XYZ file of C-alpha atoms in Angstrom:
494
model
C -70.529 -63.190 27.700
C -73.629 -61.098 27.841
C -77.107 -62.392 28.559
C -78.109 -61.450 24.990
C -76.470 -64.621 23.722
C -78.662 -67.664 24.376
C -77.252 -70.812 25.914
C -76.736 -74.030 23.961
C -79.414 -75.682 26.079
C -81.961 -73.002 25.189
C -81.373 -73.632 21.480
C -82.310 -77.290 21.860
C -78.926 -78.989 22.088
C -78.805 -82.449 23.689
C -78.052 -82.612 27.402
C -74.932 -84.745 26.853
C -73.424 -82.146 24.520
C -74.455 -79.241 26.760
C -72.803 -80.948 29.721
C -69.528 -81.466 27.836
C -69.475 -77.872 26.605
C -70.296 -76.523 30.051
C -67.349 -78.389 31.560
C -65.179 -76.675 28.954
C -66.524 -73.262 29.995
C -68.834 -72.862 26.996
C -72.425 -72.236 28.033
C -73.451 -69.280 25.854
C -73.259 -69.150 22.087
C -71.312 -66.763 19.884
C -73.020 -64.852 17.078
C -72.327 -67.398 14.326
C -73.507 -70.235 16.591
C -76.667 -68.440 17.608
C -77.596 -67.874 13.955
C -76.689 -71.291 12.567
C -77.819 -73.713 15.278
C -81.601 -73.325 14.839
C -81.333 -74.048 11.097
C -78.606 -76.679 11.321
C -80.399 -78.610 14.076
C -83.422 -78.875 11.743
C -81.202 -80.426 9.068
C -81.062 -77.487 6.642
C -78.085 -76.863 4.363
C -76.277 -73.653 5.169
C -73.265 -71.468 4.405
C -71.693 -69.864 7.459
C -69.439 -66.851 7.048
C -67.594 -65.324 9.962
C -64.170 -64.091 10.822
C -61.557 -66.473 12.164
C -61.927 -67.049 15.885
C -65.701 -66.542 16.097
C -66.612 -70.143 16.940
C -67.303 -71.705 13.543
C -66.181 -75.166 14.694
C -68.986 -75.562 17.227
C -71.414 -73.890 14.816
C -71.226 -77.011 12.660
C -69.877 -79.450 15.257
C -72.840 -79.309 17.643
C -75.550 -79.956 15.015
C -73.337 -82.596 13.399
C -73.021 -84.553 16.649
C -76.711 -84.184 17.428
C -77.758 -85.261 13.934
C -75.767 -88.503 13.758
C -76.505 -89.487 17.365
C -80.276 -89.201 16.862
C -80.630 -90.326 13.231
C -82.865 -93.396 13.032
C -82.568 -93.822 9.264
C -78.762 -94.210 9.406
C -77.916 -95.394 12.921
C -74.344 -95.483 14.144
C -72.726 -98.823 13.275
C -69.047 -97.885 13.260
C -69.128 -96.781 9.618
C -68.588 -93.038 9.037
C -71.772 -90.989 9.334
C -70.210 -87.498 9.284
C -67.324 -86.177 7.200
C -65.517 -82.897 7.872
C -63.050 -81.789 5.196
C -60.376 -79.269 6.228
C -57.387 -77.791 4.358
C -54.480 -78.453 6.740
C -53.180 -81.071 9.159
C -53.149 -78.657 12.087
C -56.773 -77.687 11.540
C -57.647 -81.371 11.225
C -56.211 -82.083 14.660
C -57.881 -79.017 16.180
C -61.357 -79.806 14.805
C -61.034 -83.468 15.805
C -60.120 -82.441 19.334
C -63.040 -79.994 19.595
C -65.571 -82.529 18.293
C -64.270 -85.280 20.566
C -64.524 -82.957 23.572
C -68.073 -81.876 22.707
C -69.210 -85.458 22.161
C -67.410 -87.172 25.005
C -70.664 -88.124 26.767
C -72.362 -89.465 23.634
C -72.448 -93.263 23.499
C -73.276 -95.900 20.916
C -74.340 -99.021 22.773
C -71.491 -99.829 25.117
C -68.900 -97.649 23.395
C -68.287 -93.931 23.096
C -68.882 -92.016 19.911
C -65.608 -92.012 17.980
C -63.925 -89.184 16.083
C -61.024 -90.124 13.791
C -58.575 -87.707 12.147
C -57.165 -88.561 8.711
C -54.303 -86.462 7.316
C -51.025 -86.721 5.451
C -47.545 -86.680 6.916
C -48.325 -89.686 9.112
C -48.240 -93.428 8.466
C -51.281 -94.977 6.844
C -51.502 -98.021 9.121
C -52.639 -96.366 12.387
C -55.299 -94.400 10.532
C -56.518 -97.522 8.721
C -56.685 -99.382 12.026
C -58.687 -96.524 13.559
C -61.181 -96.707 10.697
C -61.524 -100.470 11.097
C -62.117 -100.092 14.837
C -65.077 -97.806 14.132
C -65.262 -94.164 13.077
C -68.549 -92.308 13.521
C -67.044 -88.938 12.571
C -64.105 -88.549 10.180
C -62.140 -85.302 9.990
C -59.529 -85.170 7.267
C -57.559 -83.350 4.601
C -58.598 -83.888 0.971
C -55.522 -85.748 -0.259
C -55.408 -88.452 2.418
C -59.202 -88.816 2.431
C -59.154 -89.462 -1.305
C -56.271 -91.939 -0.987
C -57.994 -94.050 1.664
C -61.291 -93.876 -0.206
C -59.705 -95.150 -3.409
C -57.929 -97.930 -1.494
C -61.253 -99.036 -0.013
C -60.299 -98.364 3.613
C -62.651 -95.386 4.005
C -66.301 -95.968 3.146
C -68.211 -92.707 2.711
C -71.349 -94.092 1.090
C -73.288 -93.797 4.357
C -72.482 -90.175 5.186
C -75.386 -88.194 6.672
C -73.589 -84.883 7.328
C -70.902 -83.238 5.199
C -68.935 -80.166 6.288
C -66.376 -78.137 4.343
C -64.435 -75.989 6.799
C -62.178 -73.073 5.779
C -63.367 -73.502 2.198
C -61.548 -70.408 0.959
C -58.232 -71.841 2.104
C -58.937 -75.108 0.276
C -59.535 -73.043 -2.843
C -56.188 -71.264 -2.404
C -54.379 -74.581 -1.942
C -55.886 -76.079 -5.086
C -57.962 -78.750 -3.340
C -61.214 -78.115 -5.188
C -60.734 -80.962 -7.749
C -60.121 -83.435 -4.894
C -63.191 -82.162 -3.058
C -65.345 -82.603 -6.157
C -64.143 -86.210 -6.485
C -65.037 -86.833 -2.848
C -68.466 -85.259 -3.272
C -69.317 -87.646 -6.101
C -69.002 -90.601 -3.712
C -71.290 -89.222 -0.981
C -75.068 -89.847 -0.955
C -77.202 -87.018 -2.300
C -79.560 -87.298 0.693
C -77.392 -85.621 3.267
C -77.049 -82.390 5.197
C -74.280 -80.128 3.875
C -72.625 -77.191 5.607
C -69.880 -74.914 4.316
C -67.943 -72.505 6.531
C -65.444 -69.887 5.506
C -64.030 -66.550 6.613
C -64.267 -65.152 3.081
C -66.539 -66.111 0.197
C -64.840 -65.823 -3.232
C -66.826 -66.618 -6.382
C -65.449 -70.171 -6.936
C -66.604 -71.147 -3.440
C -70.098 -69.834 -4.107
C -70.168 -71.827 -7.357
C -69.053 -74.963 -5.527
C -71.708 -74.464 -2.861
C -74.452 -74.184 -5.451
C -73.317 -77.404 -7.111
C -73.509 -79.698 -4.076
C -75.848 -77.985 -1.610
C -79.650 -77.993 -1.530
C -81.018 -74.457 -1.272
C -78.515 -73.367 1.396
C -79.112 -70.431 3.700
C -76.226 -67.945 3.676
C -75.531 -66.701 7.195
C -73.151 -63.879 8.050
C -72.244 -63.313 11.684
C -71.724 -59.583 11.016
C -73.189 -57.010 8.702
C -71.531 -56.544 5.296
C -70.103 -53.234 6.512
C -68.329 -54.898 9.440
C -64.557 -54.861 9.501
C -62.976 -58.048 8.204
C -60.768 -58.182 11.293
C -61.651 -58.116 14.969
C -62.477 -54.682 16.319
C -60.757 -55.662 19.557
C -57.407 -55.914 17.758
C -55.145 -52.851 17.705
C -53.269 -52.747 14.402
C -49.899 -51.133 13.749
C -47.830 -50.963 10.561
C -44.165 -49.944 10.401
C -41.771 -49.569 7.496
C -38.798 -51.650 8.610
C -35.454 -52.526 7.074
C -34.814 -56.225 6.501
C -31.505 -56.146 8.396
C -33.134 -54.562 11.454
C -36.303 -56.666 11.638
C -35.005 -59.259 14.113
C -33.720 -56.492 16.389
C -37.087 -54.751 16.156
C -39.030 -57.945 16.857
C -36.795 -58.611 19.864
C -37.954 -55.314 21.351
C -41.613 -55.980 20.540
C -41.418 -59.323 22.333
C -40.503 -57.465 25.507
C -43.639 -55.287 25.479
C -45.581 -55.126 28.716
C -48.513 -57.541 29.035
C -47.322 -59.603 26.086
C -48.538 -63.184 26.157
C -48.394 -65.899 23.516
C -47.177 -64.411 20.240
C -47.311 -65.629 16.645
C -44.872 -64.394 14.006
C -45.788 -64.926 10.354
C -43.434 -65.253 7.402
C -44.071 -65.993 3.730
C -41.330 -68.610 3.275
C -40.258 -71.712 5.158
C -36.611 -70.681 5.145
C -37.375 -67.300 6.708
C -39.539 -68.930 9.388
C -36.717 -71.212 10.498
C -34.142 -68.406 10.288
C -36.208 -66.069 12.480
C -36.874 -68.852 15.017
C -33.159 -69.679 15.243
C -32.121 -66.038 15.673
C -34.729 -65.389 18.382
C -33.647 -68.540 20.197
C -30.051 -67.287 20.171
C -31.324 -64.111 21.848
C -32.886 -66.091 24.689
C -36.551 -66.250 23.672
C -38.612 -69.409 24.129
C -39.519 -69.976 20.501
C -40.654 -72.713 18.145
C -41.375 -72.950 14.425
C -44.063 -74.541 12.265
C -43.507 -74.773 8.521
C -43.594 -77.204 5.637
C -39.947 -78.318 5.844
C -40.622 -79.949 9.228
C -42.092 -83.415 9.503
C -45.516 -83.775 11.064
C -44.115 -84.969 14.395
C -41.938 -81.880 14.792
C -44.831 -79.574 13.894
C -47.151 -81.216 16.407
C -44.471 -81.033 19.088
C -43.997 -77.294 18.524
C -47.751 -76.669 18.566
C -48.156 -78.642 21.781
C -45.363 -76.656 23.427
C -47.058 -73.416 22.328
C -50.451 -74.489 23.683
C -49.028 -75.608 27.030
C -46.938 -72.456 27.474
C -43.584 -74.209 27.265
C -42.786 -71.697 24.534
C -44.519 -68.344 24.092
C -43.374 -67.416 20.585
C -44.329 -69.404 17.490
C -42.944 -68.575 14.045
C -45.118 -69.959 11.256
C -45.923 -69.788 7.578
C -49.485 -69.051 6.465
C -50.500 -72.593 5.517
C -48.999 -74.233 8.606
C -50.742 -71.756 10.911
C -54.291 -72.549 9.785
C -56.118 -74.346 12.553
C -54.008 -73.043 15.405
C -56.895 -72.181 17.711
C -55.489 -70.624 20.867
C -57.566 -67.989 22.633
C -54.698 -66.469 24.609
C -52.583 -65.155 21.696
C -52.030 -61.492 22.555
C -49.721 -60.407 19.716
C -49.411 -61.220 16.024
C -46.372 -59.984 14.096
C -46.289 -60.000 10.306
C -42.530 -60.335 9.781
C -43.255 -60.361 6.050
C -46.515 -58.986 4.719
C -49.036 -61.538 3.396
C -49.833 -62.134 -0.264
C -53.279 -60.499 -0.136
C -55.973 -59.139 2.144
C -57.519 -62.570 2.767
C -54.230 -63.913 4.108
C -53.967 -60.781 6.266
C -57.405 -61.460 7.731
C -56.488 -65.033 8.587
C -53.205 -63.997 10.181
C -54.719 -61.228 12.289
C -57.520 -63.602 13.294
C -55.093 -65.480 15.526
C -55.432 -62.716 18.138
C -58.413 -60.806 19.541
C -60.404 -64.040 19.605
C -63.565 -64.712 21.580
C -63.961 -61.069 22.539
C -60.452 -60.653 23.935
C -58.108 -57.826 22.975
C -55.052 -58.252 20.799
C -52.229 -56.421 19.040
C -51.290 -56.904 15.380
C -47.998 -55.529 14.045
C -47.009 -55.546 10.376
C -43.437 -54.872 9.266
C -43.362 -53.545 5.708
C -40.091 -53.590 3.800
C -39.433 -51.011 1.077
C -40.004 -53.511 -1.733
C -43.358 -54.515 -0.179
C -44.932 -51.052 -0.123
C -46.942 -51.492 -3.328
C -48.580 -54.720 -2.147
C -49.194 -53.297 1.305
C -51.059 -50.327 -0.201
C -53.413 -52.759 -1.961
C -54.063 -54.687 1.261
C -54.581 -51.483 3.226
C -57.016 -50.131 0.652
C -59.002 -53.382 0.390
C -59.505 -53.586 4.161
C -59.677 -49.861 4.903
C -56.942 -50.045 7.549
C -55.856 -46.420 7.204
C -52.102 -47.129 7.143
C -51.138 -46.829 3.444
C -47.766 -45.215 4.177
C -46.242 -46.735 7.346
C -43.755 -44.672 9.304
C -40.085 -45.552 8.857
C -39.196 -47.412 12.034
C -36.073 -48.964 13.531
C -35.419 -50.941 16.684
C -34.322 -47.712 18.393
C -37.238 -45.508 17.250
C -38.928 -43.787 20.235
C -42.442 -44.065 18.773
C -42.091 -47.868 18.630
C -41.467 -48.040 22.383
C -44.291 -45.615 23.126
C -47.002 -47.161 20.921
C -46.331 -50.758 21.911
C -45.548 -50.083 25.583
C -41.991 -51.417 25.437
C -39.690 -50.689 28.396
C -37.018 -48.147 27.493
C -34.246 -50.402 28.793
C -35.214 -53.277 26.468
C -32.285 -54.707 24.506
C -31.867 -57.223 21.702
C -31.456 -60.185 24.068
C -33.296 -61.449 27.121
C -30.990 -64.220 28.296
C -28.683 -67.044 27.240
C -29.290 -68.756 23.922
C -31.952 -71.460 23.867
C -32.506 -74.351 21.514
C -35.558 -73.856 19.272
C -38.133 -76.625 19.442
C -37.574 -77.467 15.795
C -33.780 -77.734 15.868
C -32.521 -80.876 14.196
C -30.487 -83.113 16.445
C -27.219 -84.520 15.067
C -27.057 -88.264 14.397
C -26.561 -90.309 17.544
C -23.331 -91.829 16.324
C -21.849 -88.697 14.700
C -19.146 -88.348 17.376
C -18.207 -91.984 16.967
C -17.960 -91.580 13.215
C -15.638 -88.601 13.556
C -13.322 -90.292 16.062
C -13.242 -93.709 14.408
C -10.173 -94.173 12.124
C -10.989 -95.028 8.555
C -9.689 -98.326 7.264
C -9.802 -99.943 3.866
C -9.637 -103.707 3.602
C -11.368 -104.328 0.302
C -9.627 -106.609 -2.174
C -10.148 -107.182 -5.835
C -11.323 -110.669 -6.640
C -12.081 -112.719 -9.707
C -13.957 -115.974 -9.385
C -13.777 -115.666 -5.623
C -9.948 -115.371 -5.631
C -7.829 -112.239 -5.055
C -6.669 -110.333 -8.137
C -4.323 -107.339 -8.191
C -3.675 -106.750 -11.862
C -0.035 -107.923 -11.617
C 0.780 -110.668 -14.151
C 2.571 -112.895 -11.650
C -0.219 -112.607 -9.149
C -2.893 -113.379 -11.746
C -0.979 -116.504 -12.760
C -0.708 -117.563 -9.144
C -4.435 -116.988 -8.661
C -5.185 -119.039 -11.753
C -3.063 -121.903 -10.353
C -4.873 -121.763 -7.016
C -1.953 -120.152 -5.139
C -2.463 -117.289 -2.719
C -1.686 -113.793 -3.871
C 1.413 -112.425 -2.131
C 2.357 -109.267 -4.016
C 3.185 -106.025 -2.304
C -0.226 -104.471 -3.063
C -2.058 -107.106 -1.078
C 0.453 -106.842 1.751
C -0.007 -103.104 1.898
C -3.798 -103.400 2.202
C -3.443 -106.080 4.871
C -1.010 -103.934 6.829
C -3.541 -101.167 6.937
C -5.708 -103.317 9.228
C -2.883 -103.974 11.684
C -0.639 -101.888 13.879
C 2.061 -101.324 11.252
C 1.692 -98.356 8.928
C 0.649 -99.257 5.421
C 3.361 -99.122 2.779
C 2.918 -96.731 -0.069
C 1.331 -98.389 -3.065
C 3.552 -98.373 -6.155
C 2.088 -97.853 -9.561
C 3.277 -100.361 -12.161
C 3.635 -99.706 -15.827
C 1.585 -101.797 -18.288
C 3.382 -104.686 -19.932
C 3.368 -103.061 -23.378
C 5.043 -99.925 -22.101
C 7.662 -101.984 -20.226
C 8.430 -104.024 -23.343
C 8.832 -100.886 -25.469
C 11.240 -99.401 -22.931
C 13.322 -102.597 -22.899
C 13.517 -102.620 -26.729
C 14.993 -99.142 -26.726
């Protein structure tokens, strides 16, 4: 970081927050933080626009923590004083973690300032208990926030600071009606901040409806590229049947670190993860078909380095904030240029370099041309490329002896385990010991047996004996089918 960027302390941030950030290696501000902090610390409403990975979380997190910890009009009592609304569960966990780390030295009486995350896919009870225990800052997704508010467990009538993070993504996911319902329950005297990588018209309209003369701050000039200039971008026209082979070579490029692979569908994400695992790569998957526990486990393994390849869909990948991602691979091209920006923003973060590779199938060429034109990438007609193409090895610095496998097959982090007792169920012989009863007594349908049952005598016909034998060591006798009485009588008359 250059000396041109001021420190957090120089911008007037509290000593407790500065100390926590310094311990995390964050002393100097990024561009979006340098521009927003002076206004946000004064309590002004603002709209922050910057590319993914430019430090938007601390741009609103630092003034949020300072505001609620020094507010004399609405002191901290355990009721929520700040609300951060995010589009996805993963982003909810990431923002909660960042805010908790930045505010770890802030205290309220004899307790620490508390940050609680509220999101779907998890049981309600632990989140309700956390709210009852005291929540100074609440970070949540719109659906679960609205549920707990309507149930009376979440009280947002005392909110002093409201933040909408990744607002463009919430628009894409259809959360705007839920957000408007939440806004109606929050006091009008509050500080509001909205952050987004892109700023479509509906977001601007929303901002004007709930914000008080906000200042619109862009971290770059309007002519700046929508993606990081430190990211080298490549586009190849690849055949669907050769994509896994091609990706296997890319994953063996020199100096490759943590890598994210994006797909458009959940099924493709799991399929790619399984095939790469069979080729020996340490891979995990994050997509909507997995429960929240499995997704968190895969993300944790990716952050800790237990796996170095993560296959994800667009929605599931929002909020994955890892600075050391060196490569991003678009296995399937995104829906539009905004999704492309968010995908590519996973690498080249915080001033580091990165590599972005997009594989374009023949039926995706038309959409890719639109994305390329909108962002000015300069790759409207990607070169036809296969896993054996020499230019692939040269451009991405792949060893010439790289093959489609790197070792024995591994189990992907998201593989479903078979039921614990499946082996027992397969080896256990099936037995049938059910009996027909009427009035609590056995009935077989045979006239003599029914008469015996009516007289209180035990049923002793061959059908009952056969079923009983099935439970013992002797083989069960074959059950004989009897003709109805009317048919028997007709046969006798003839």
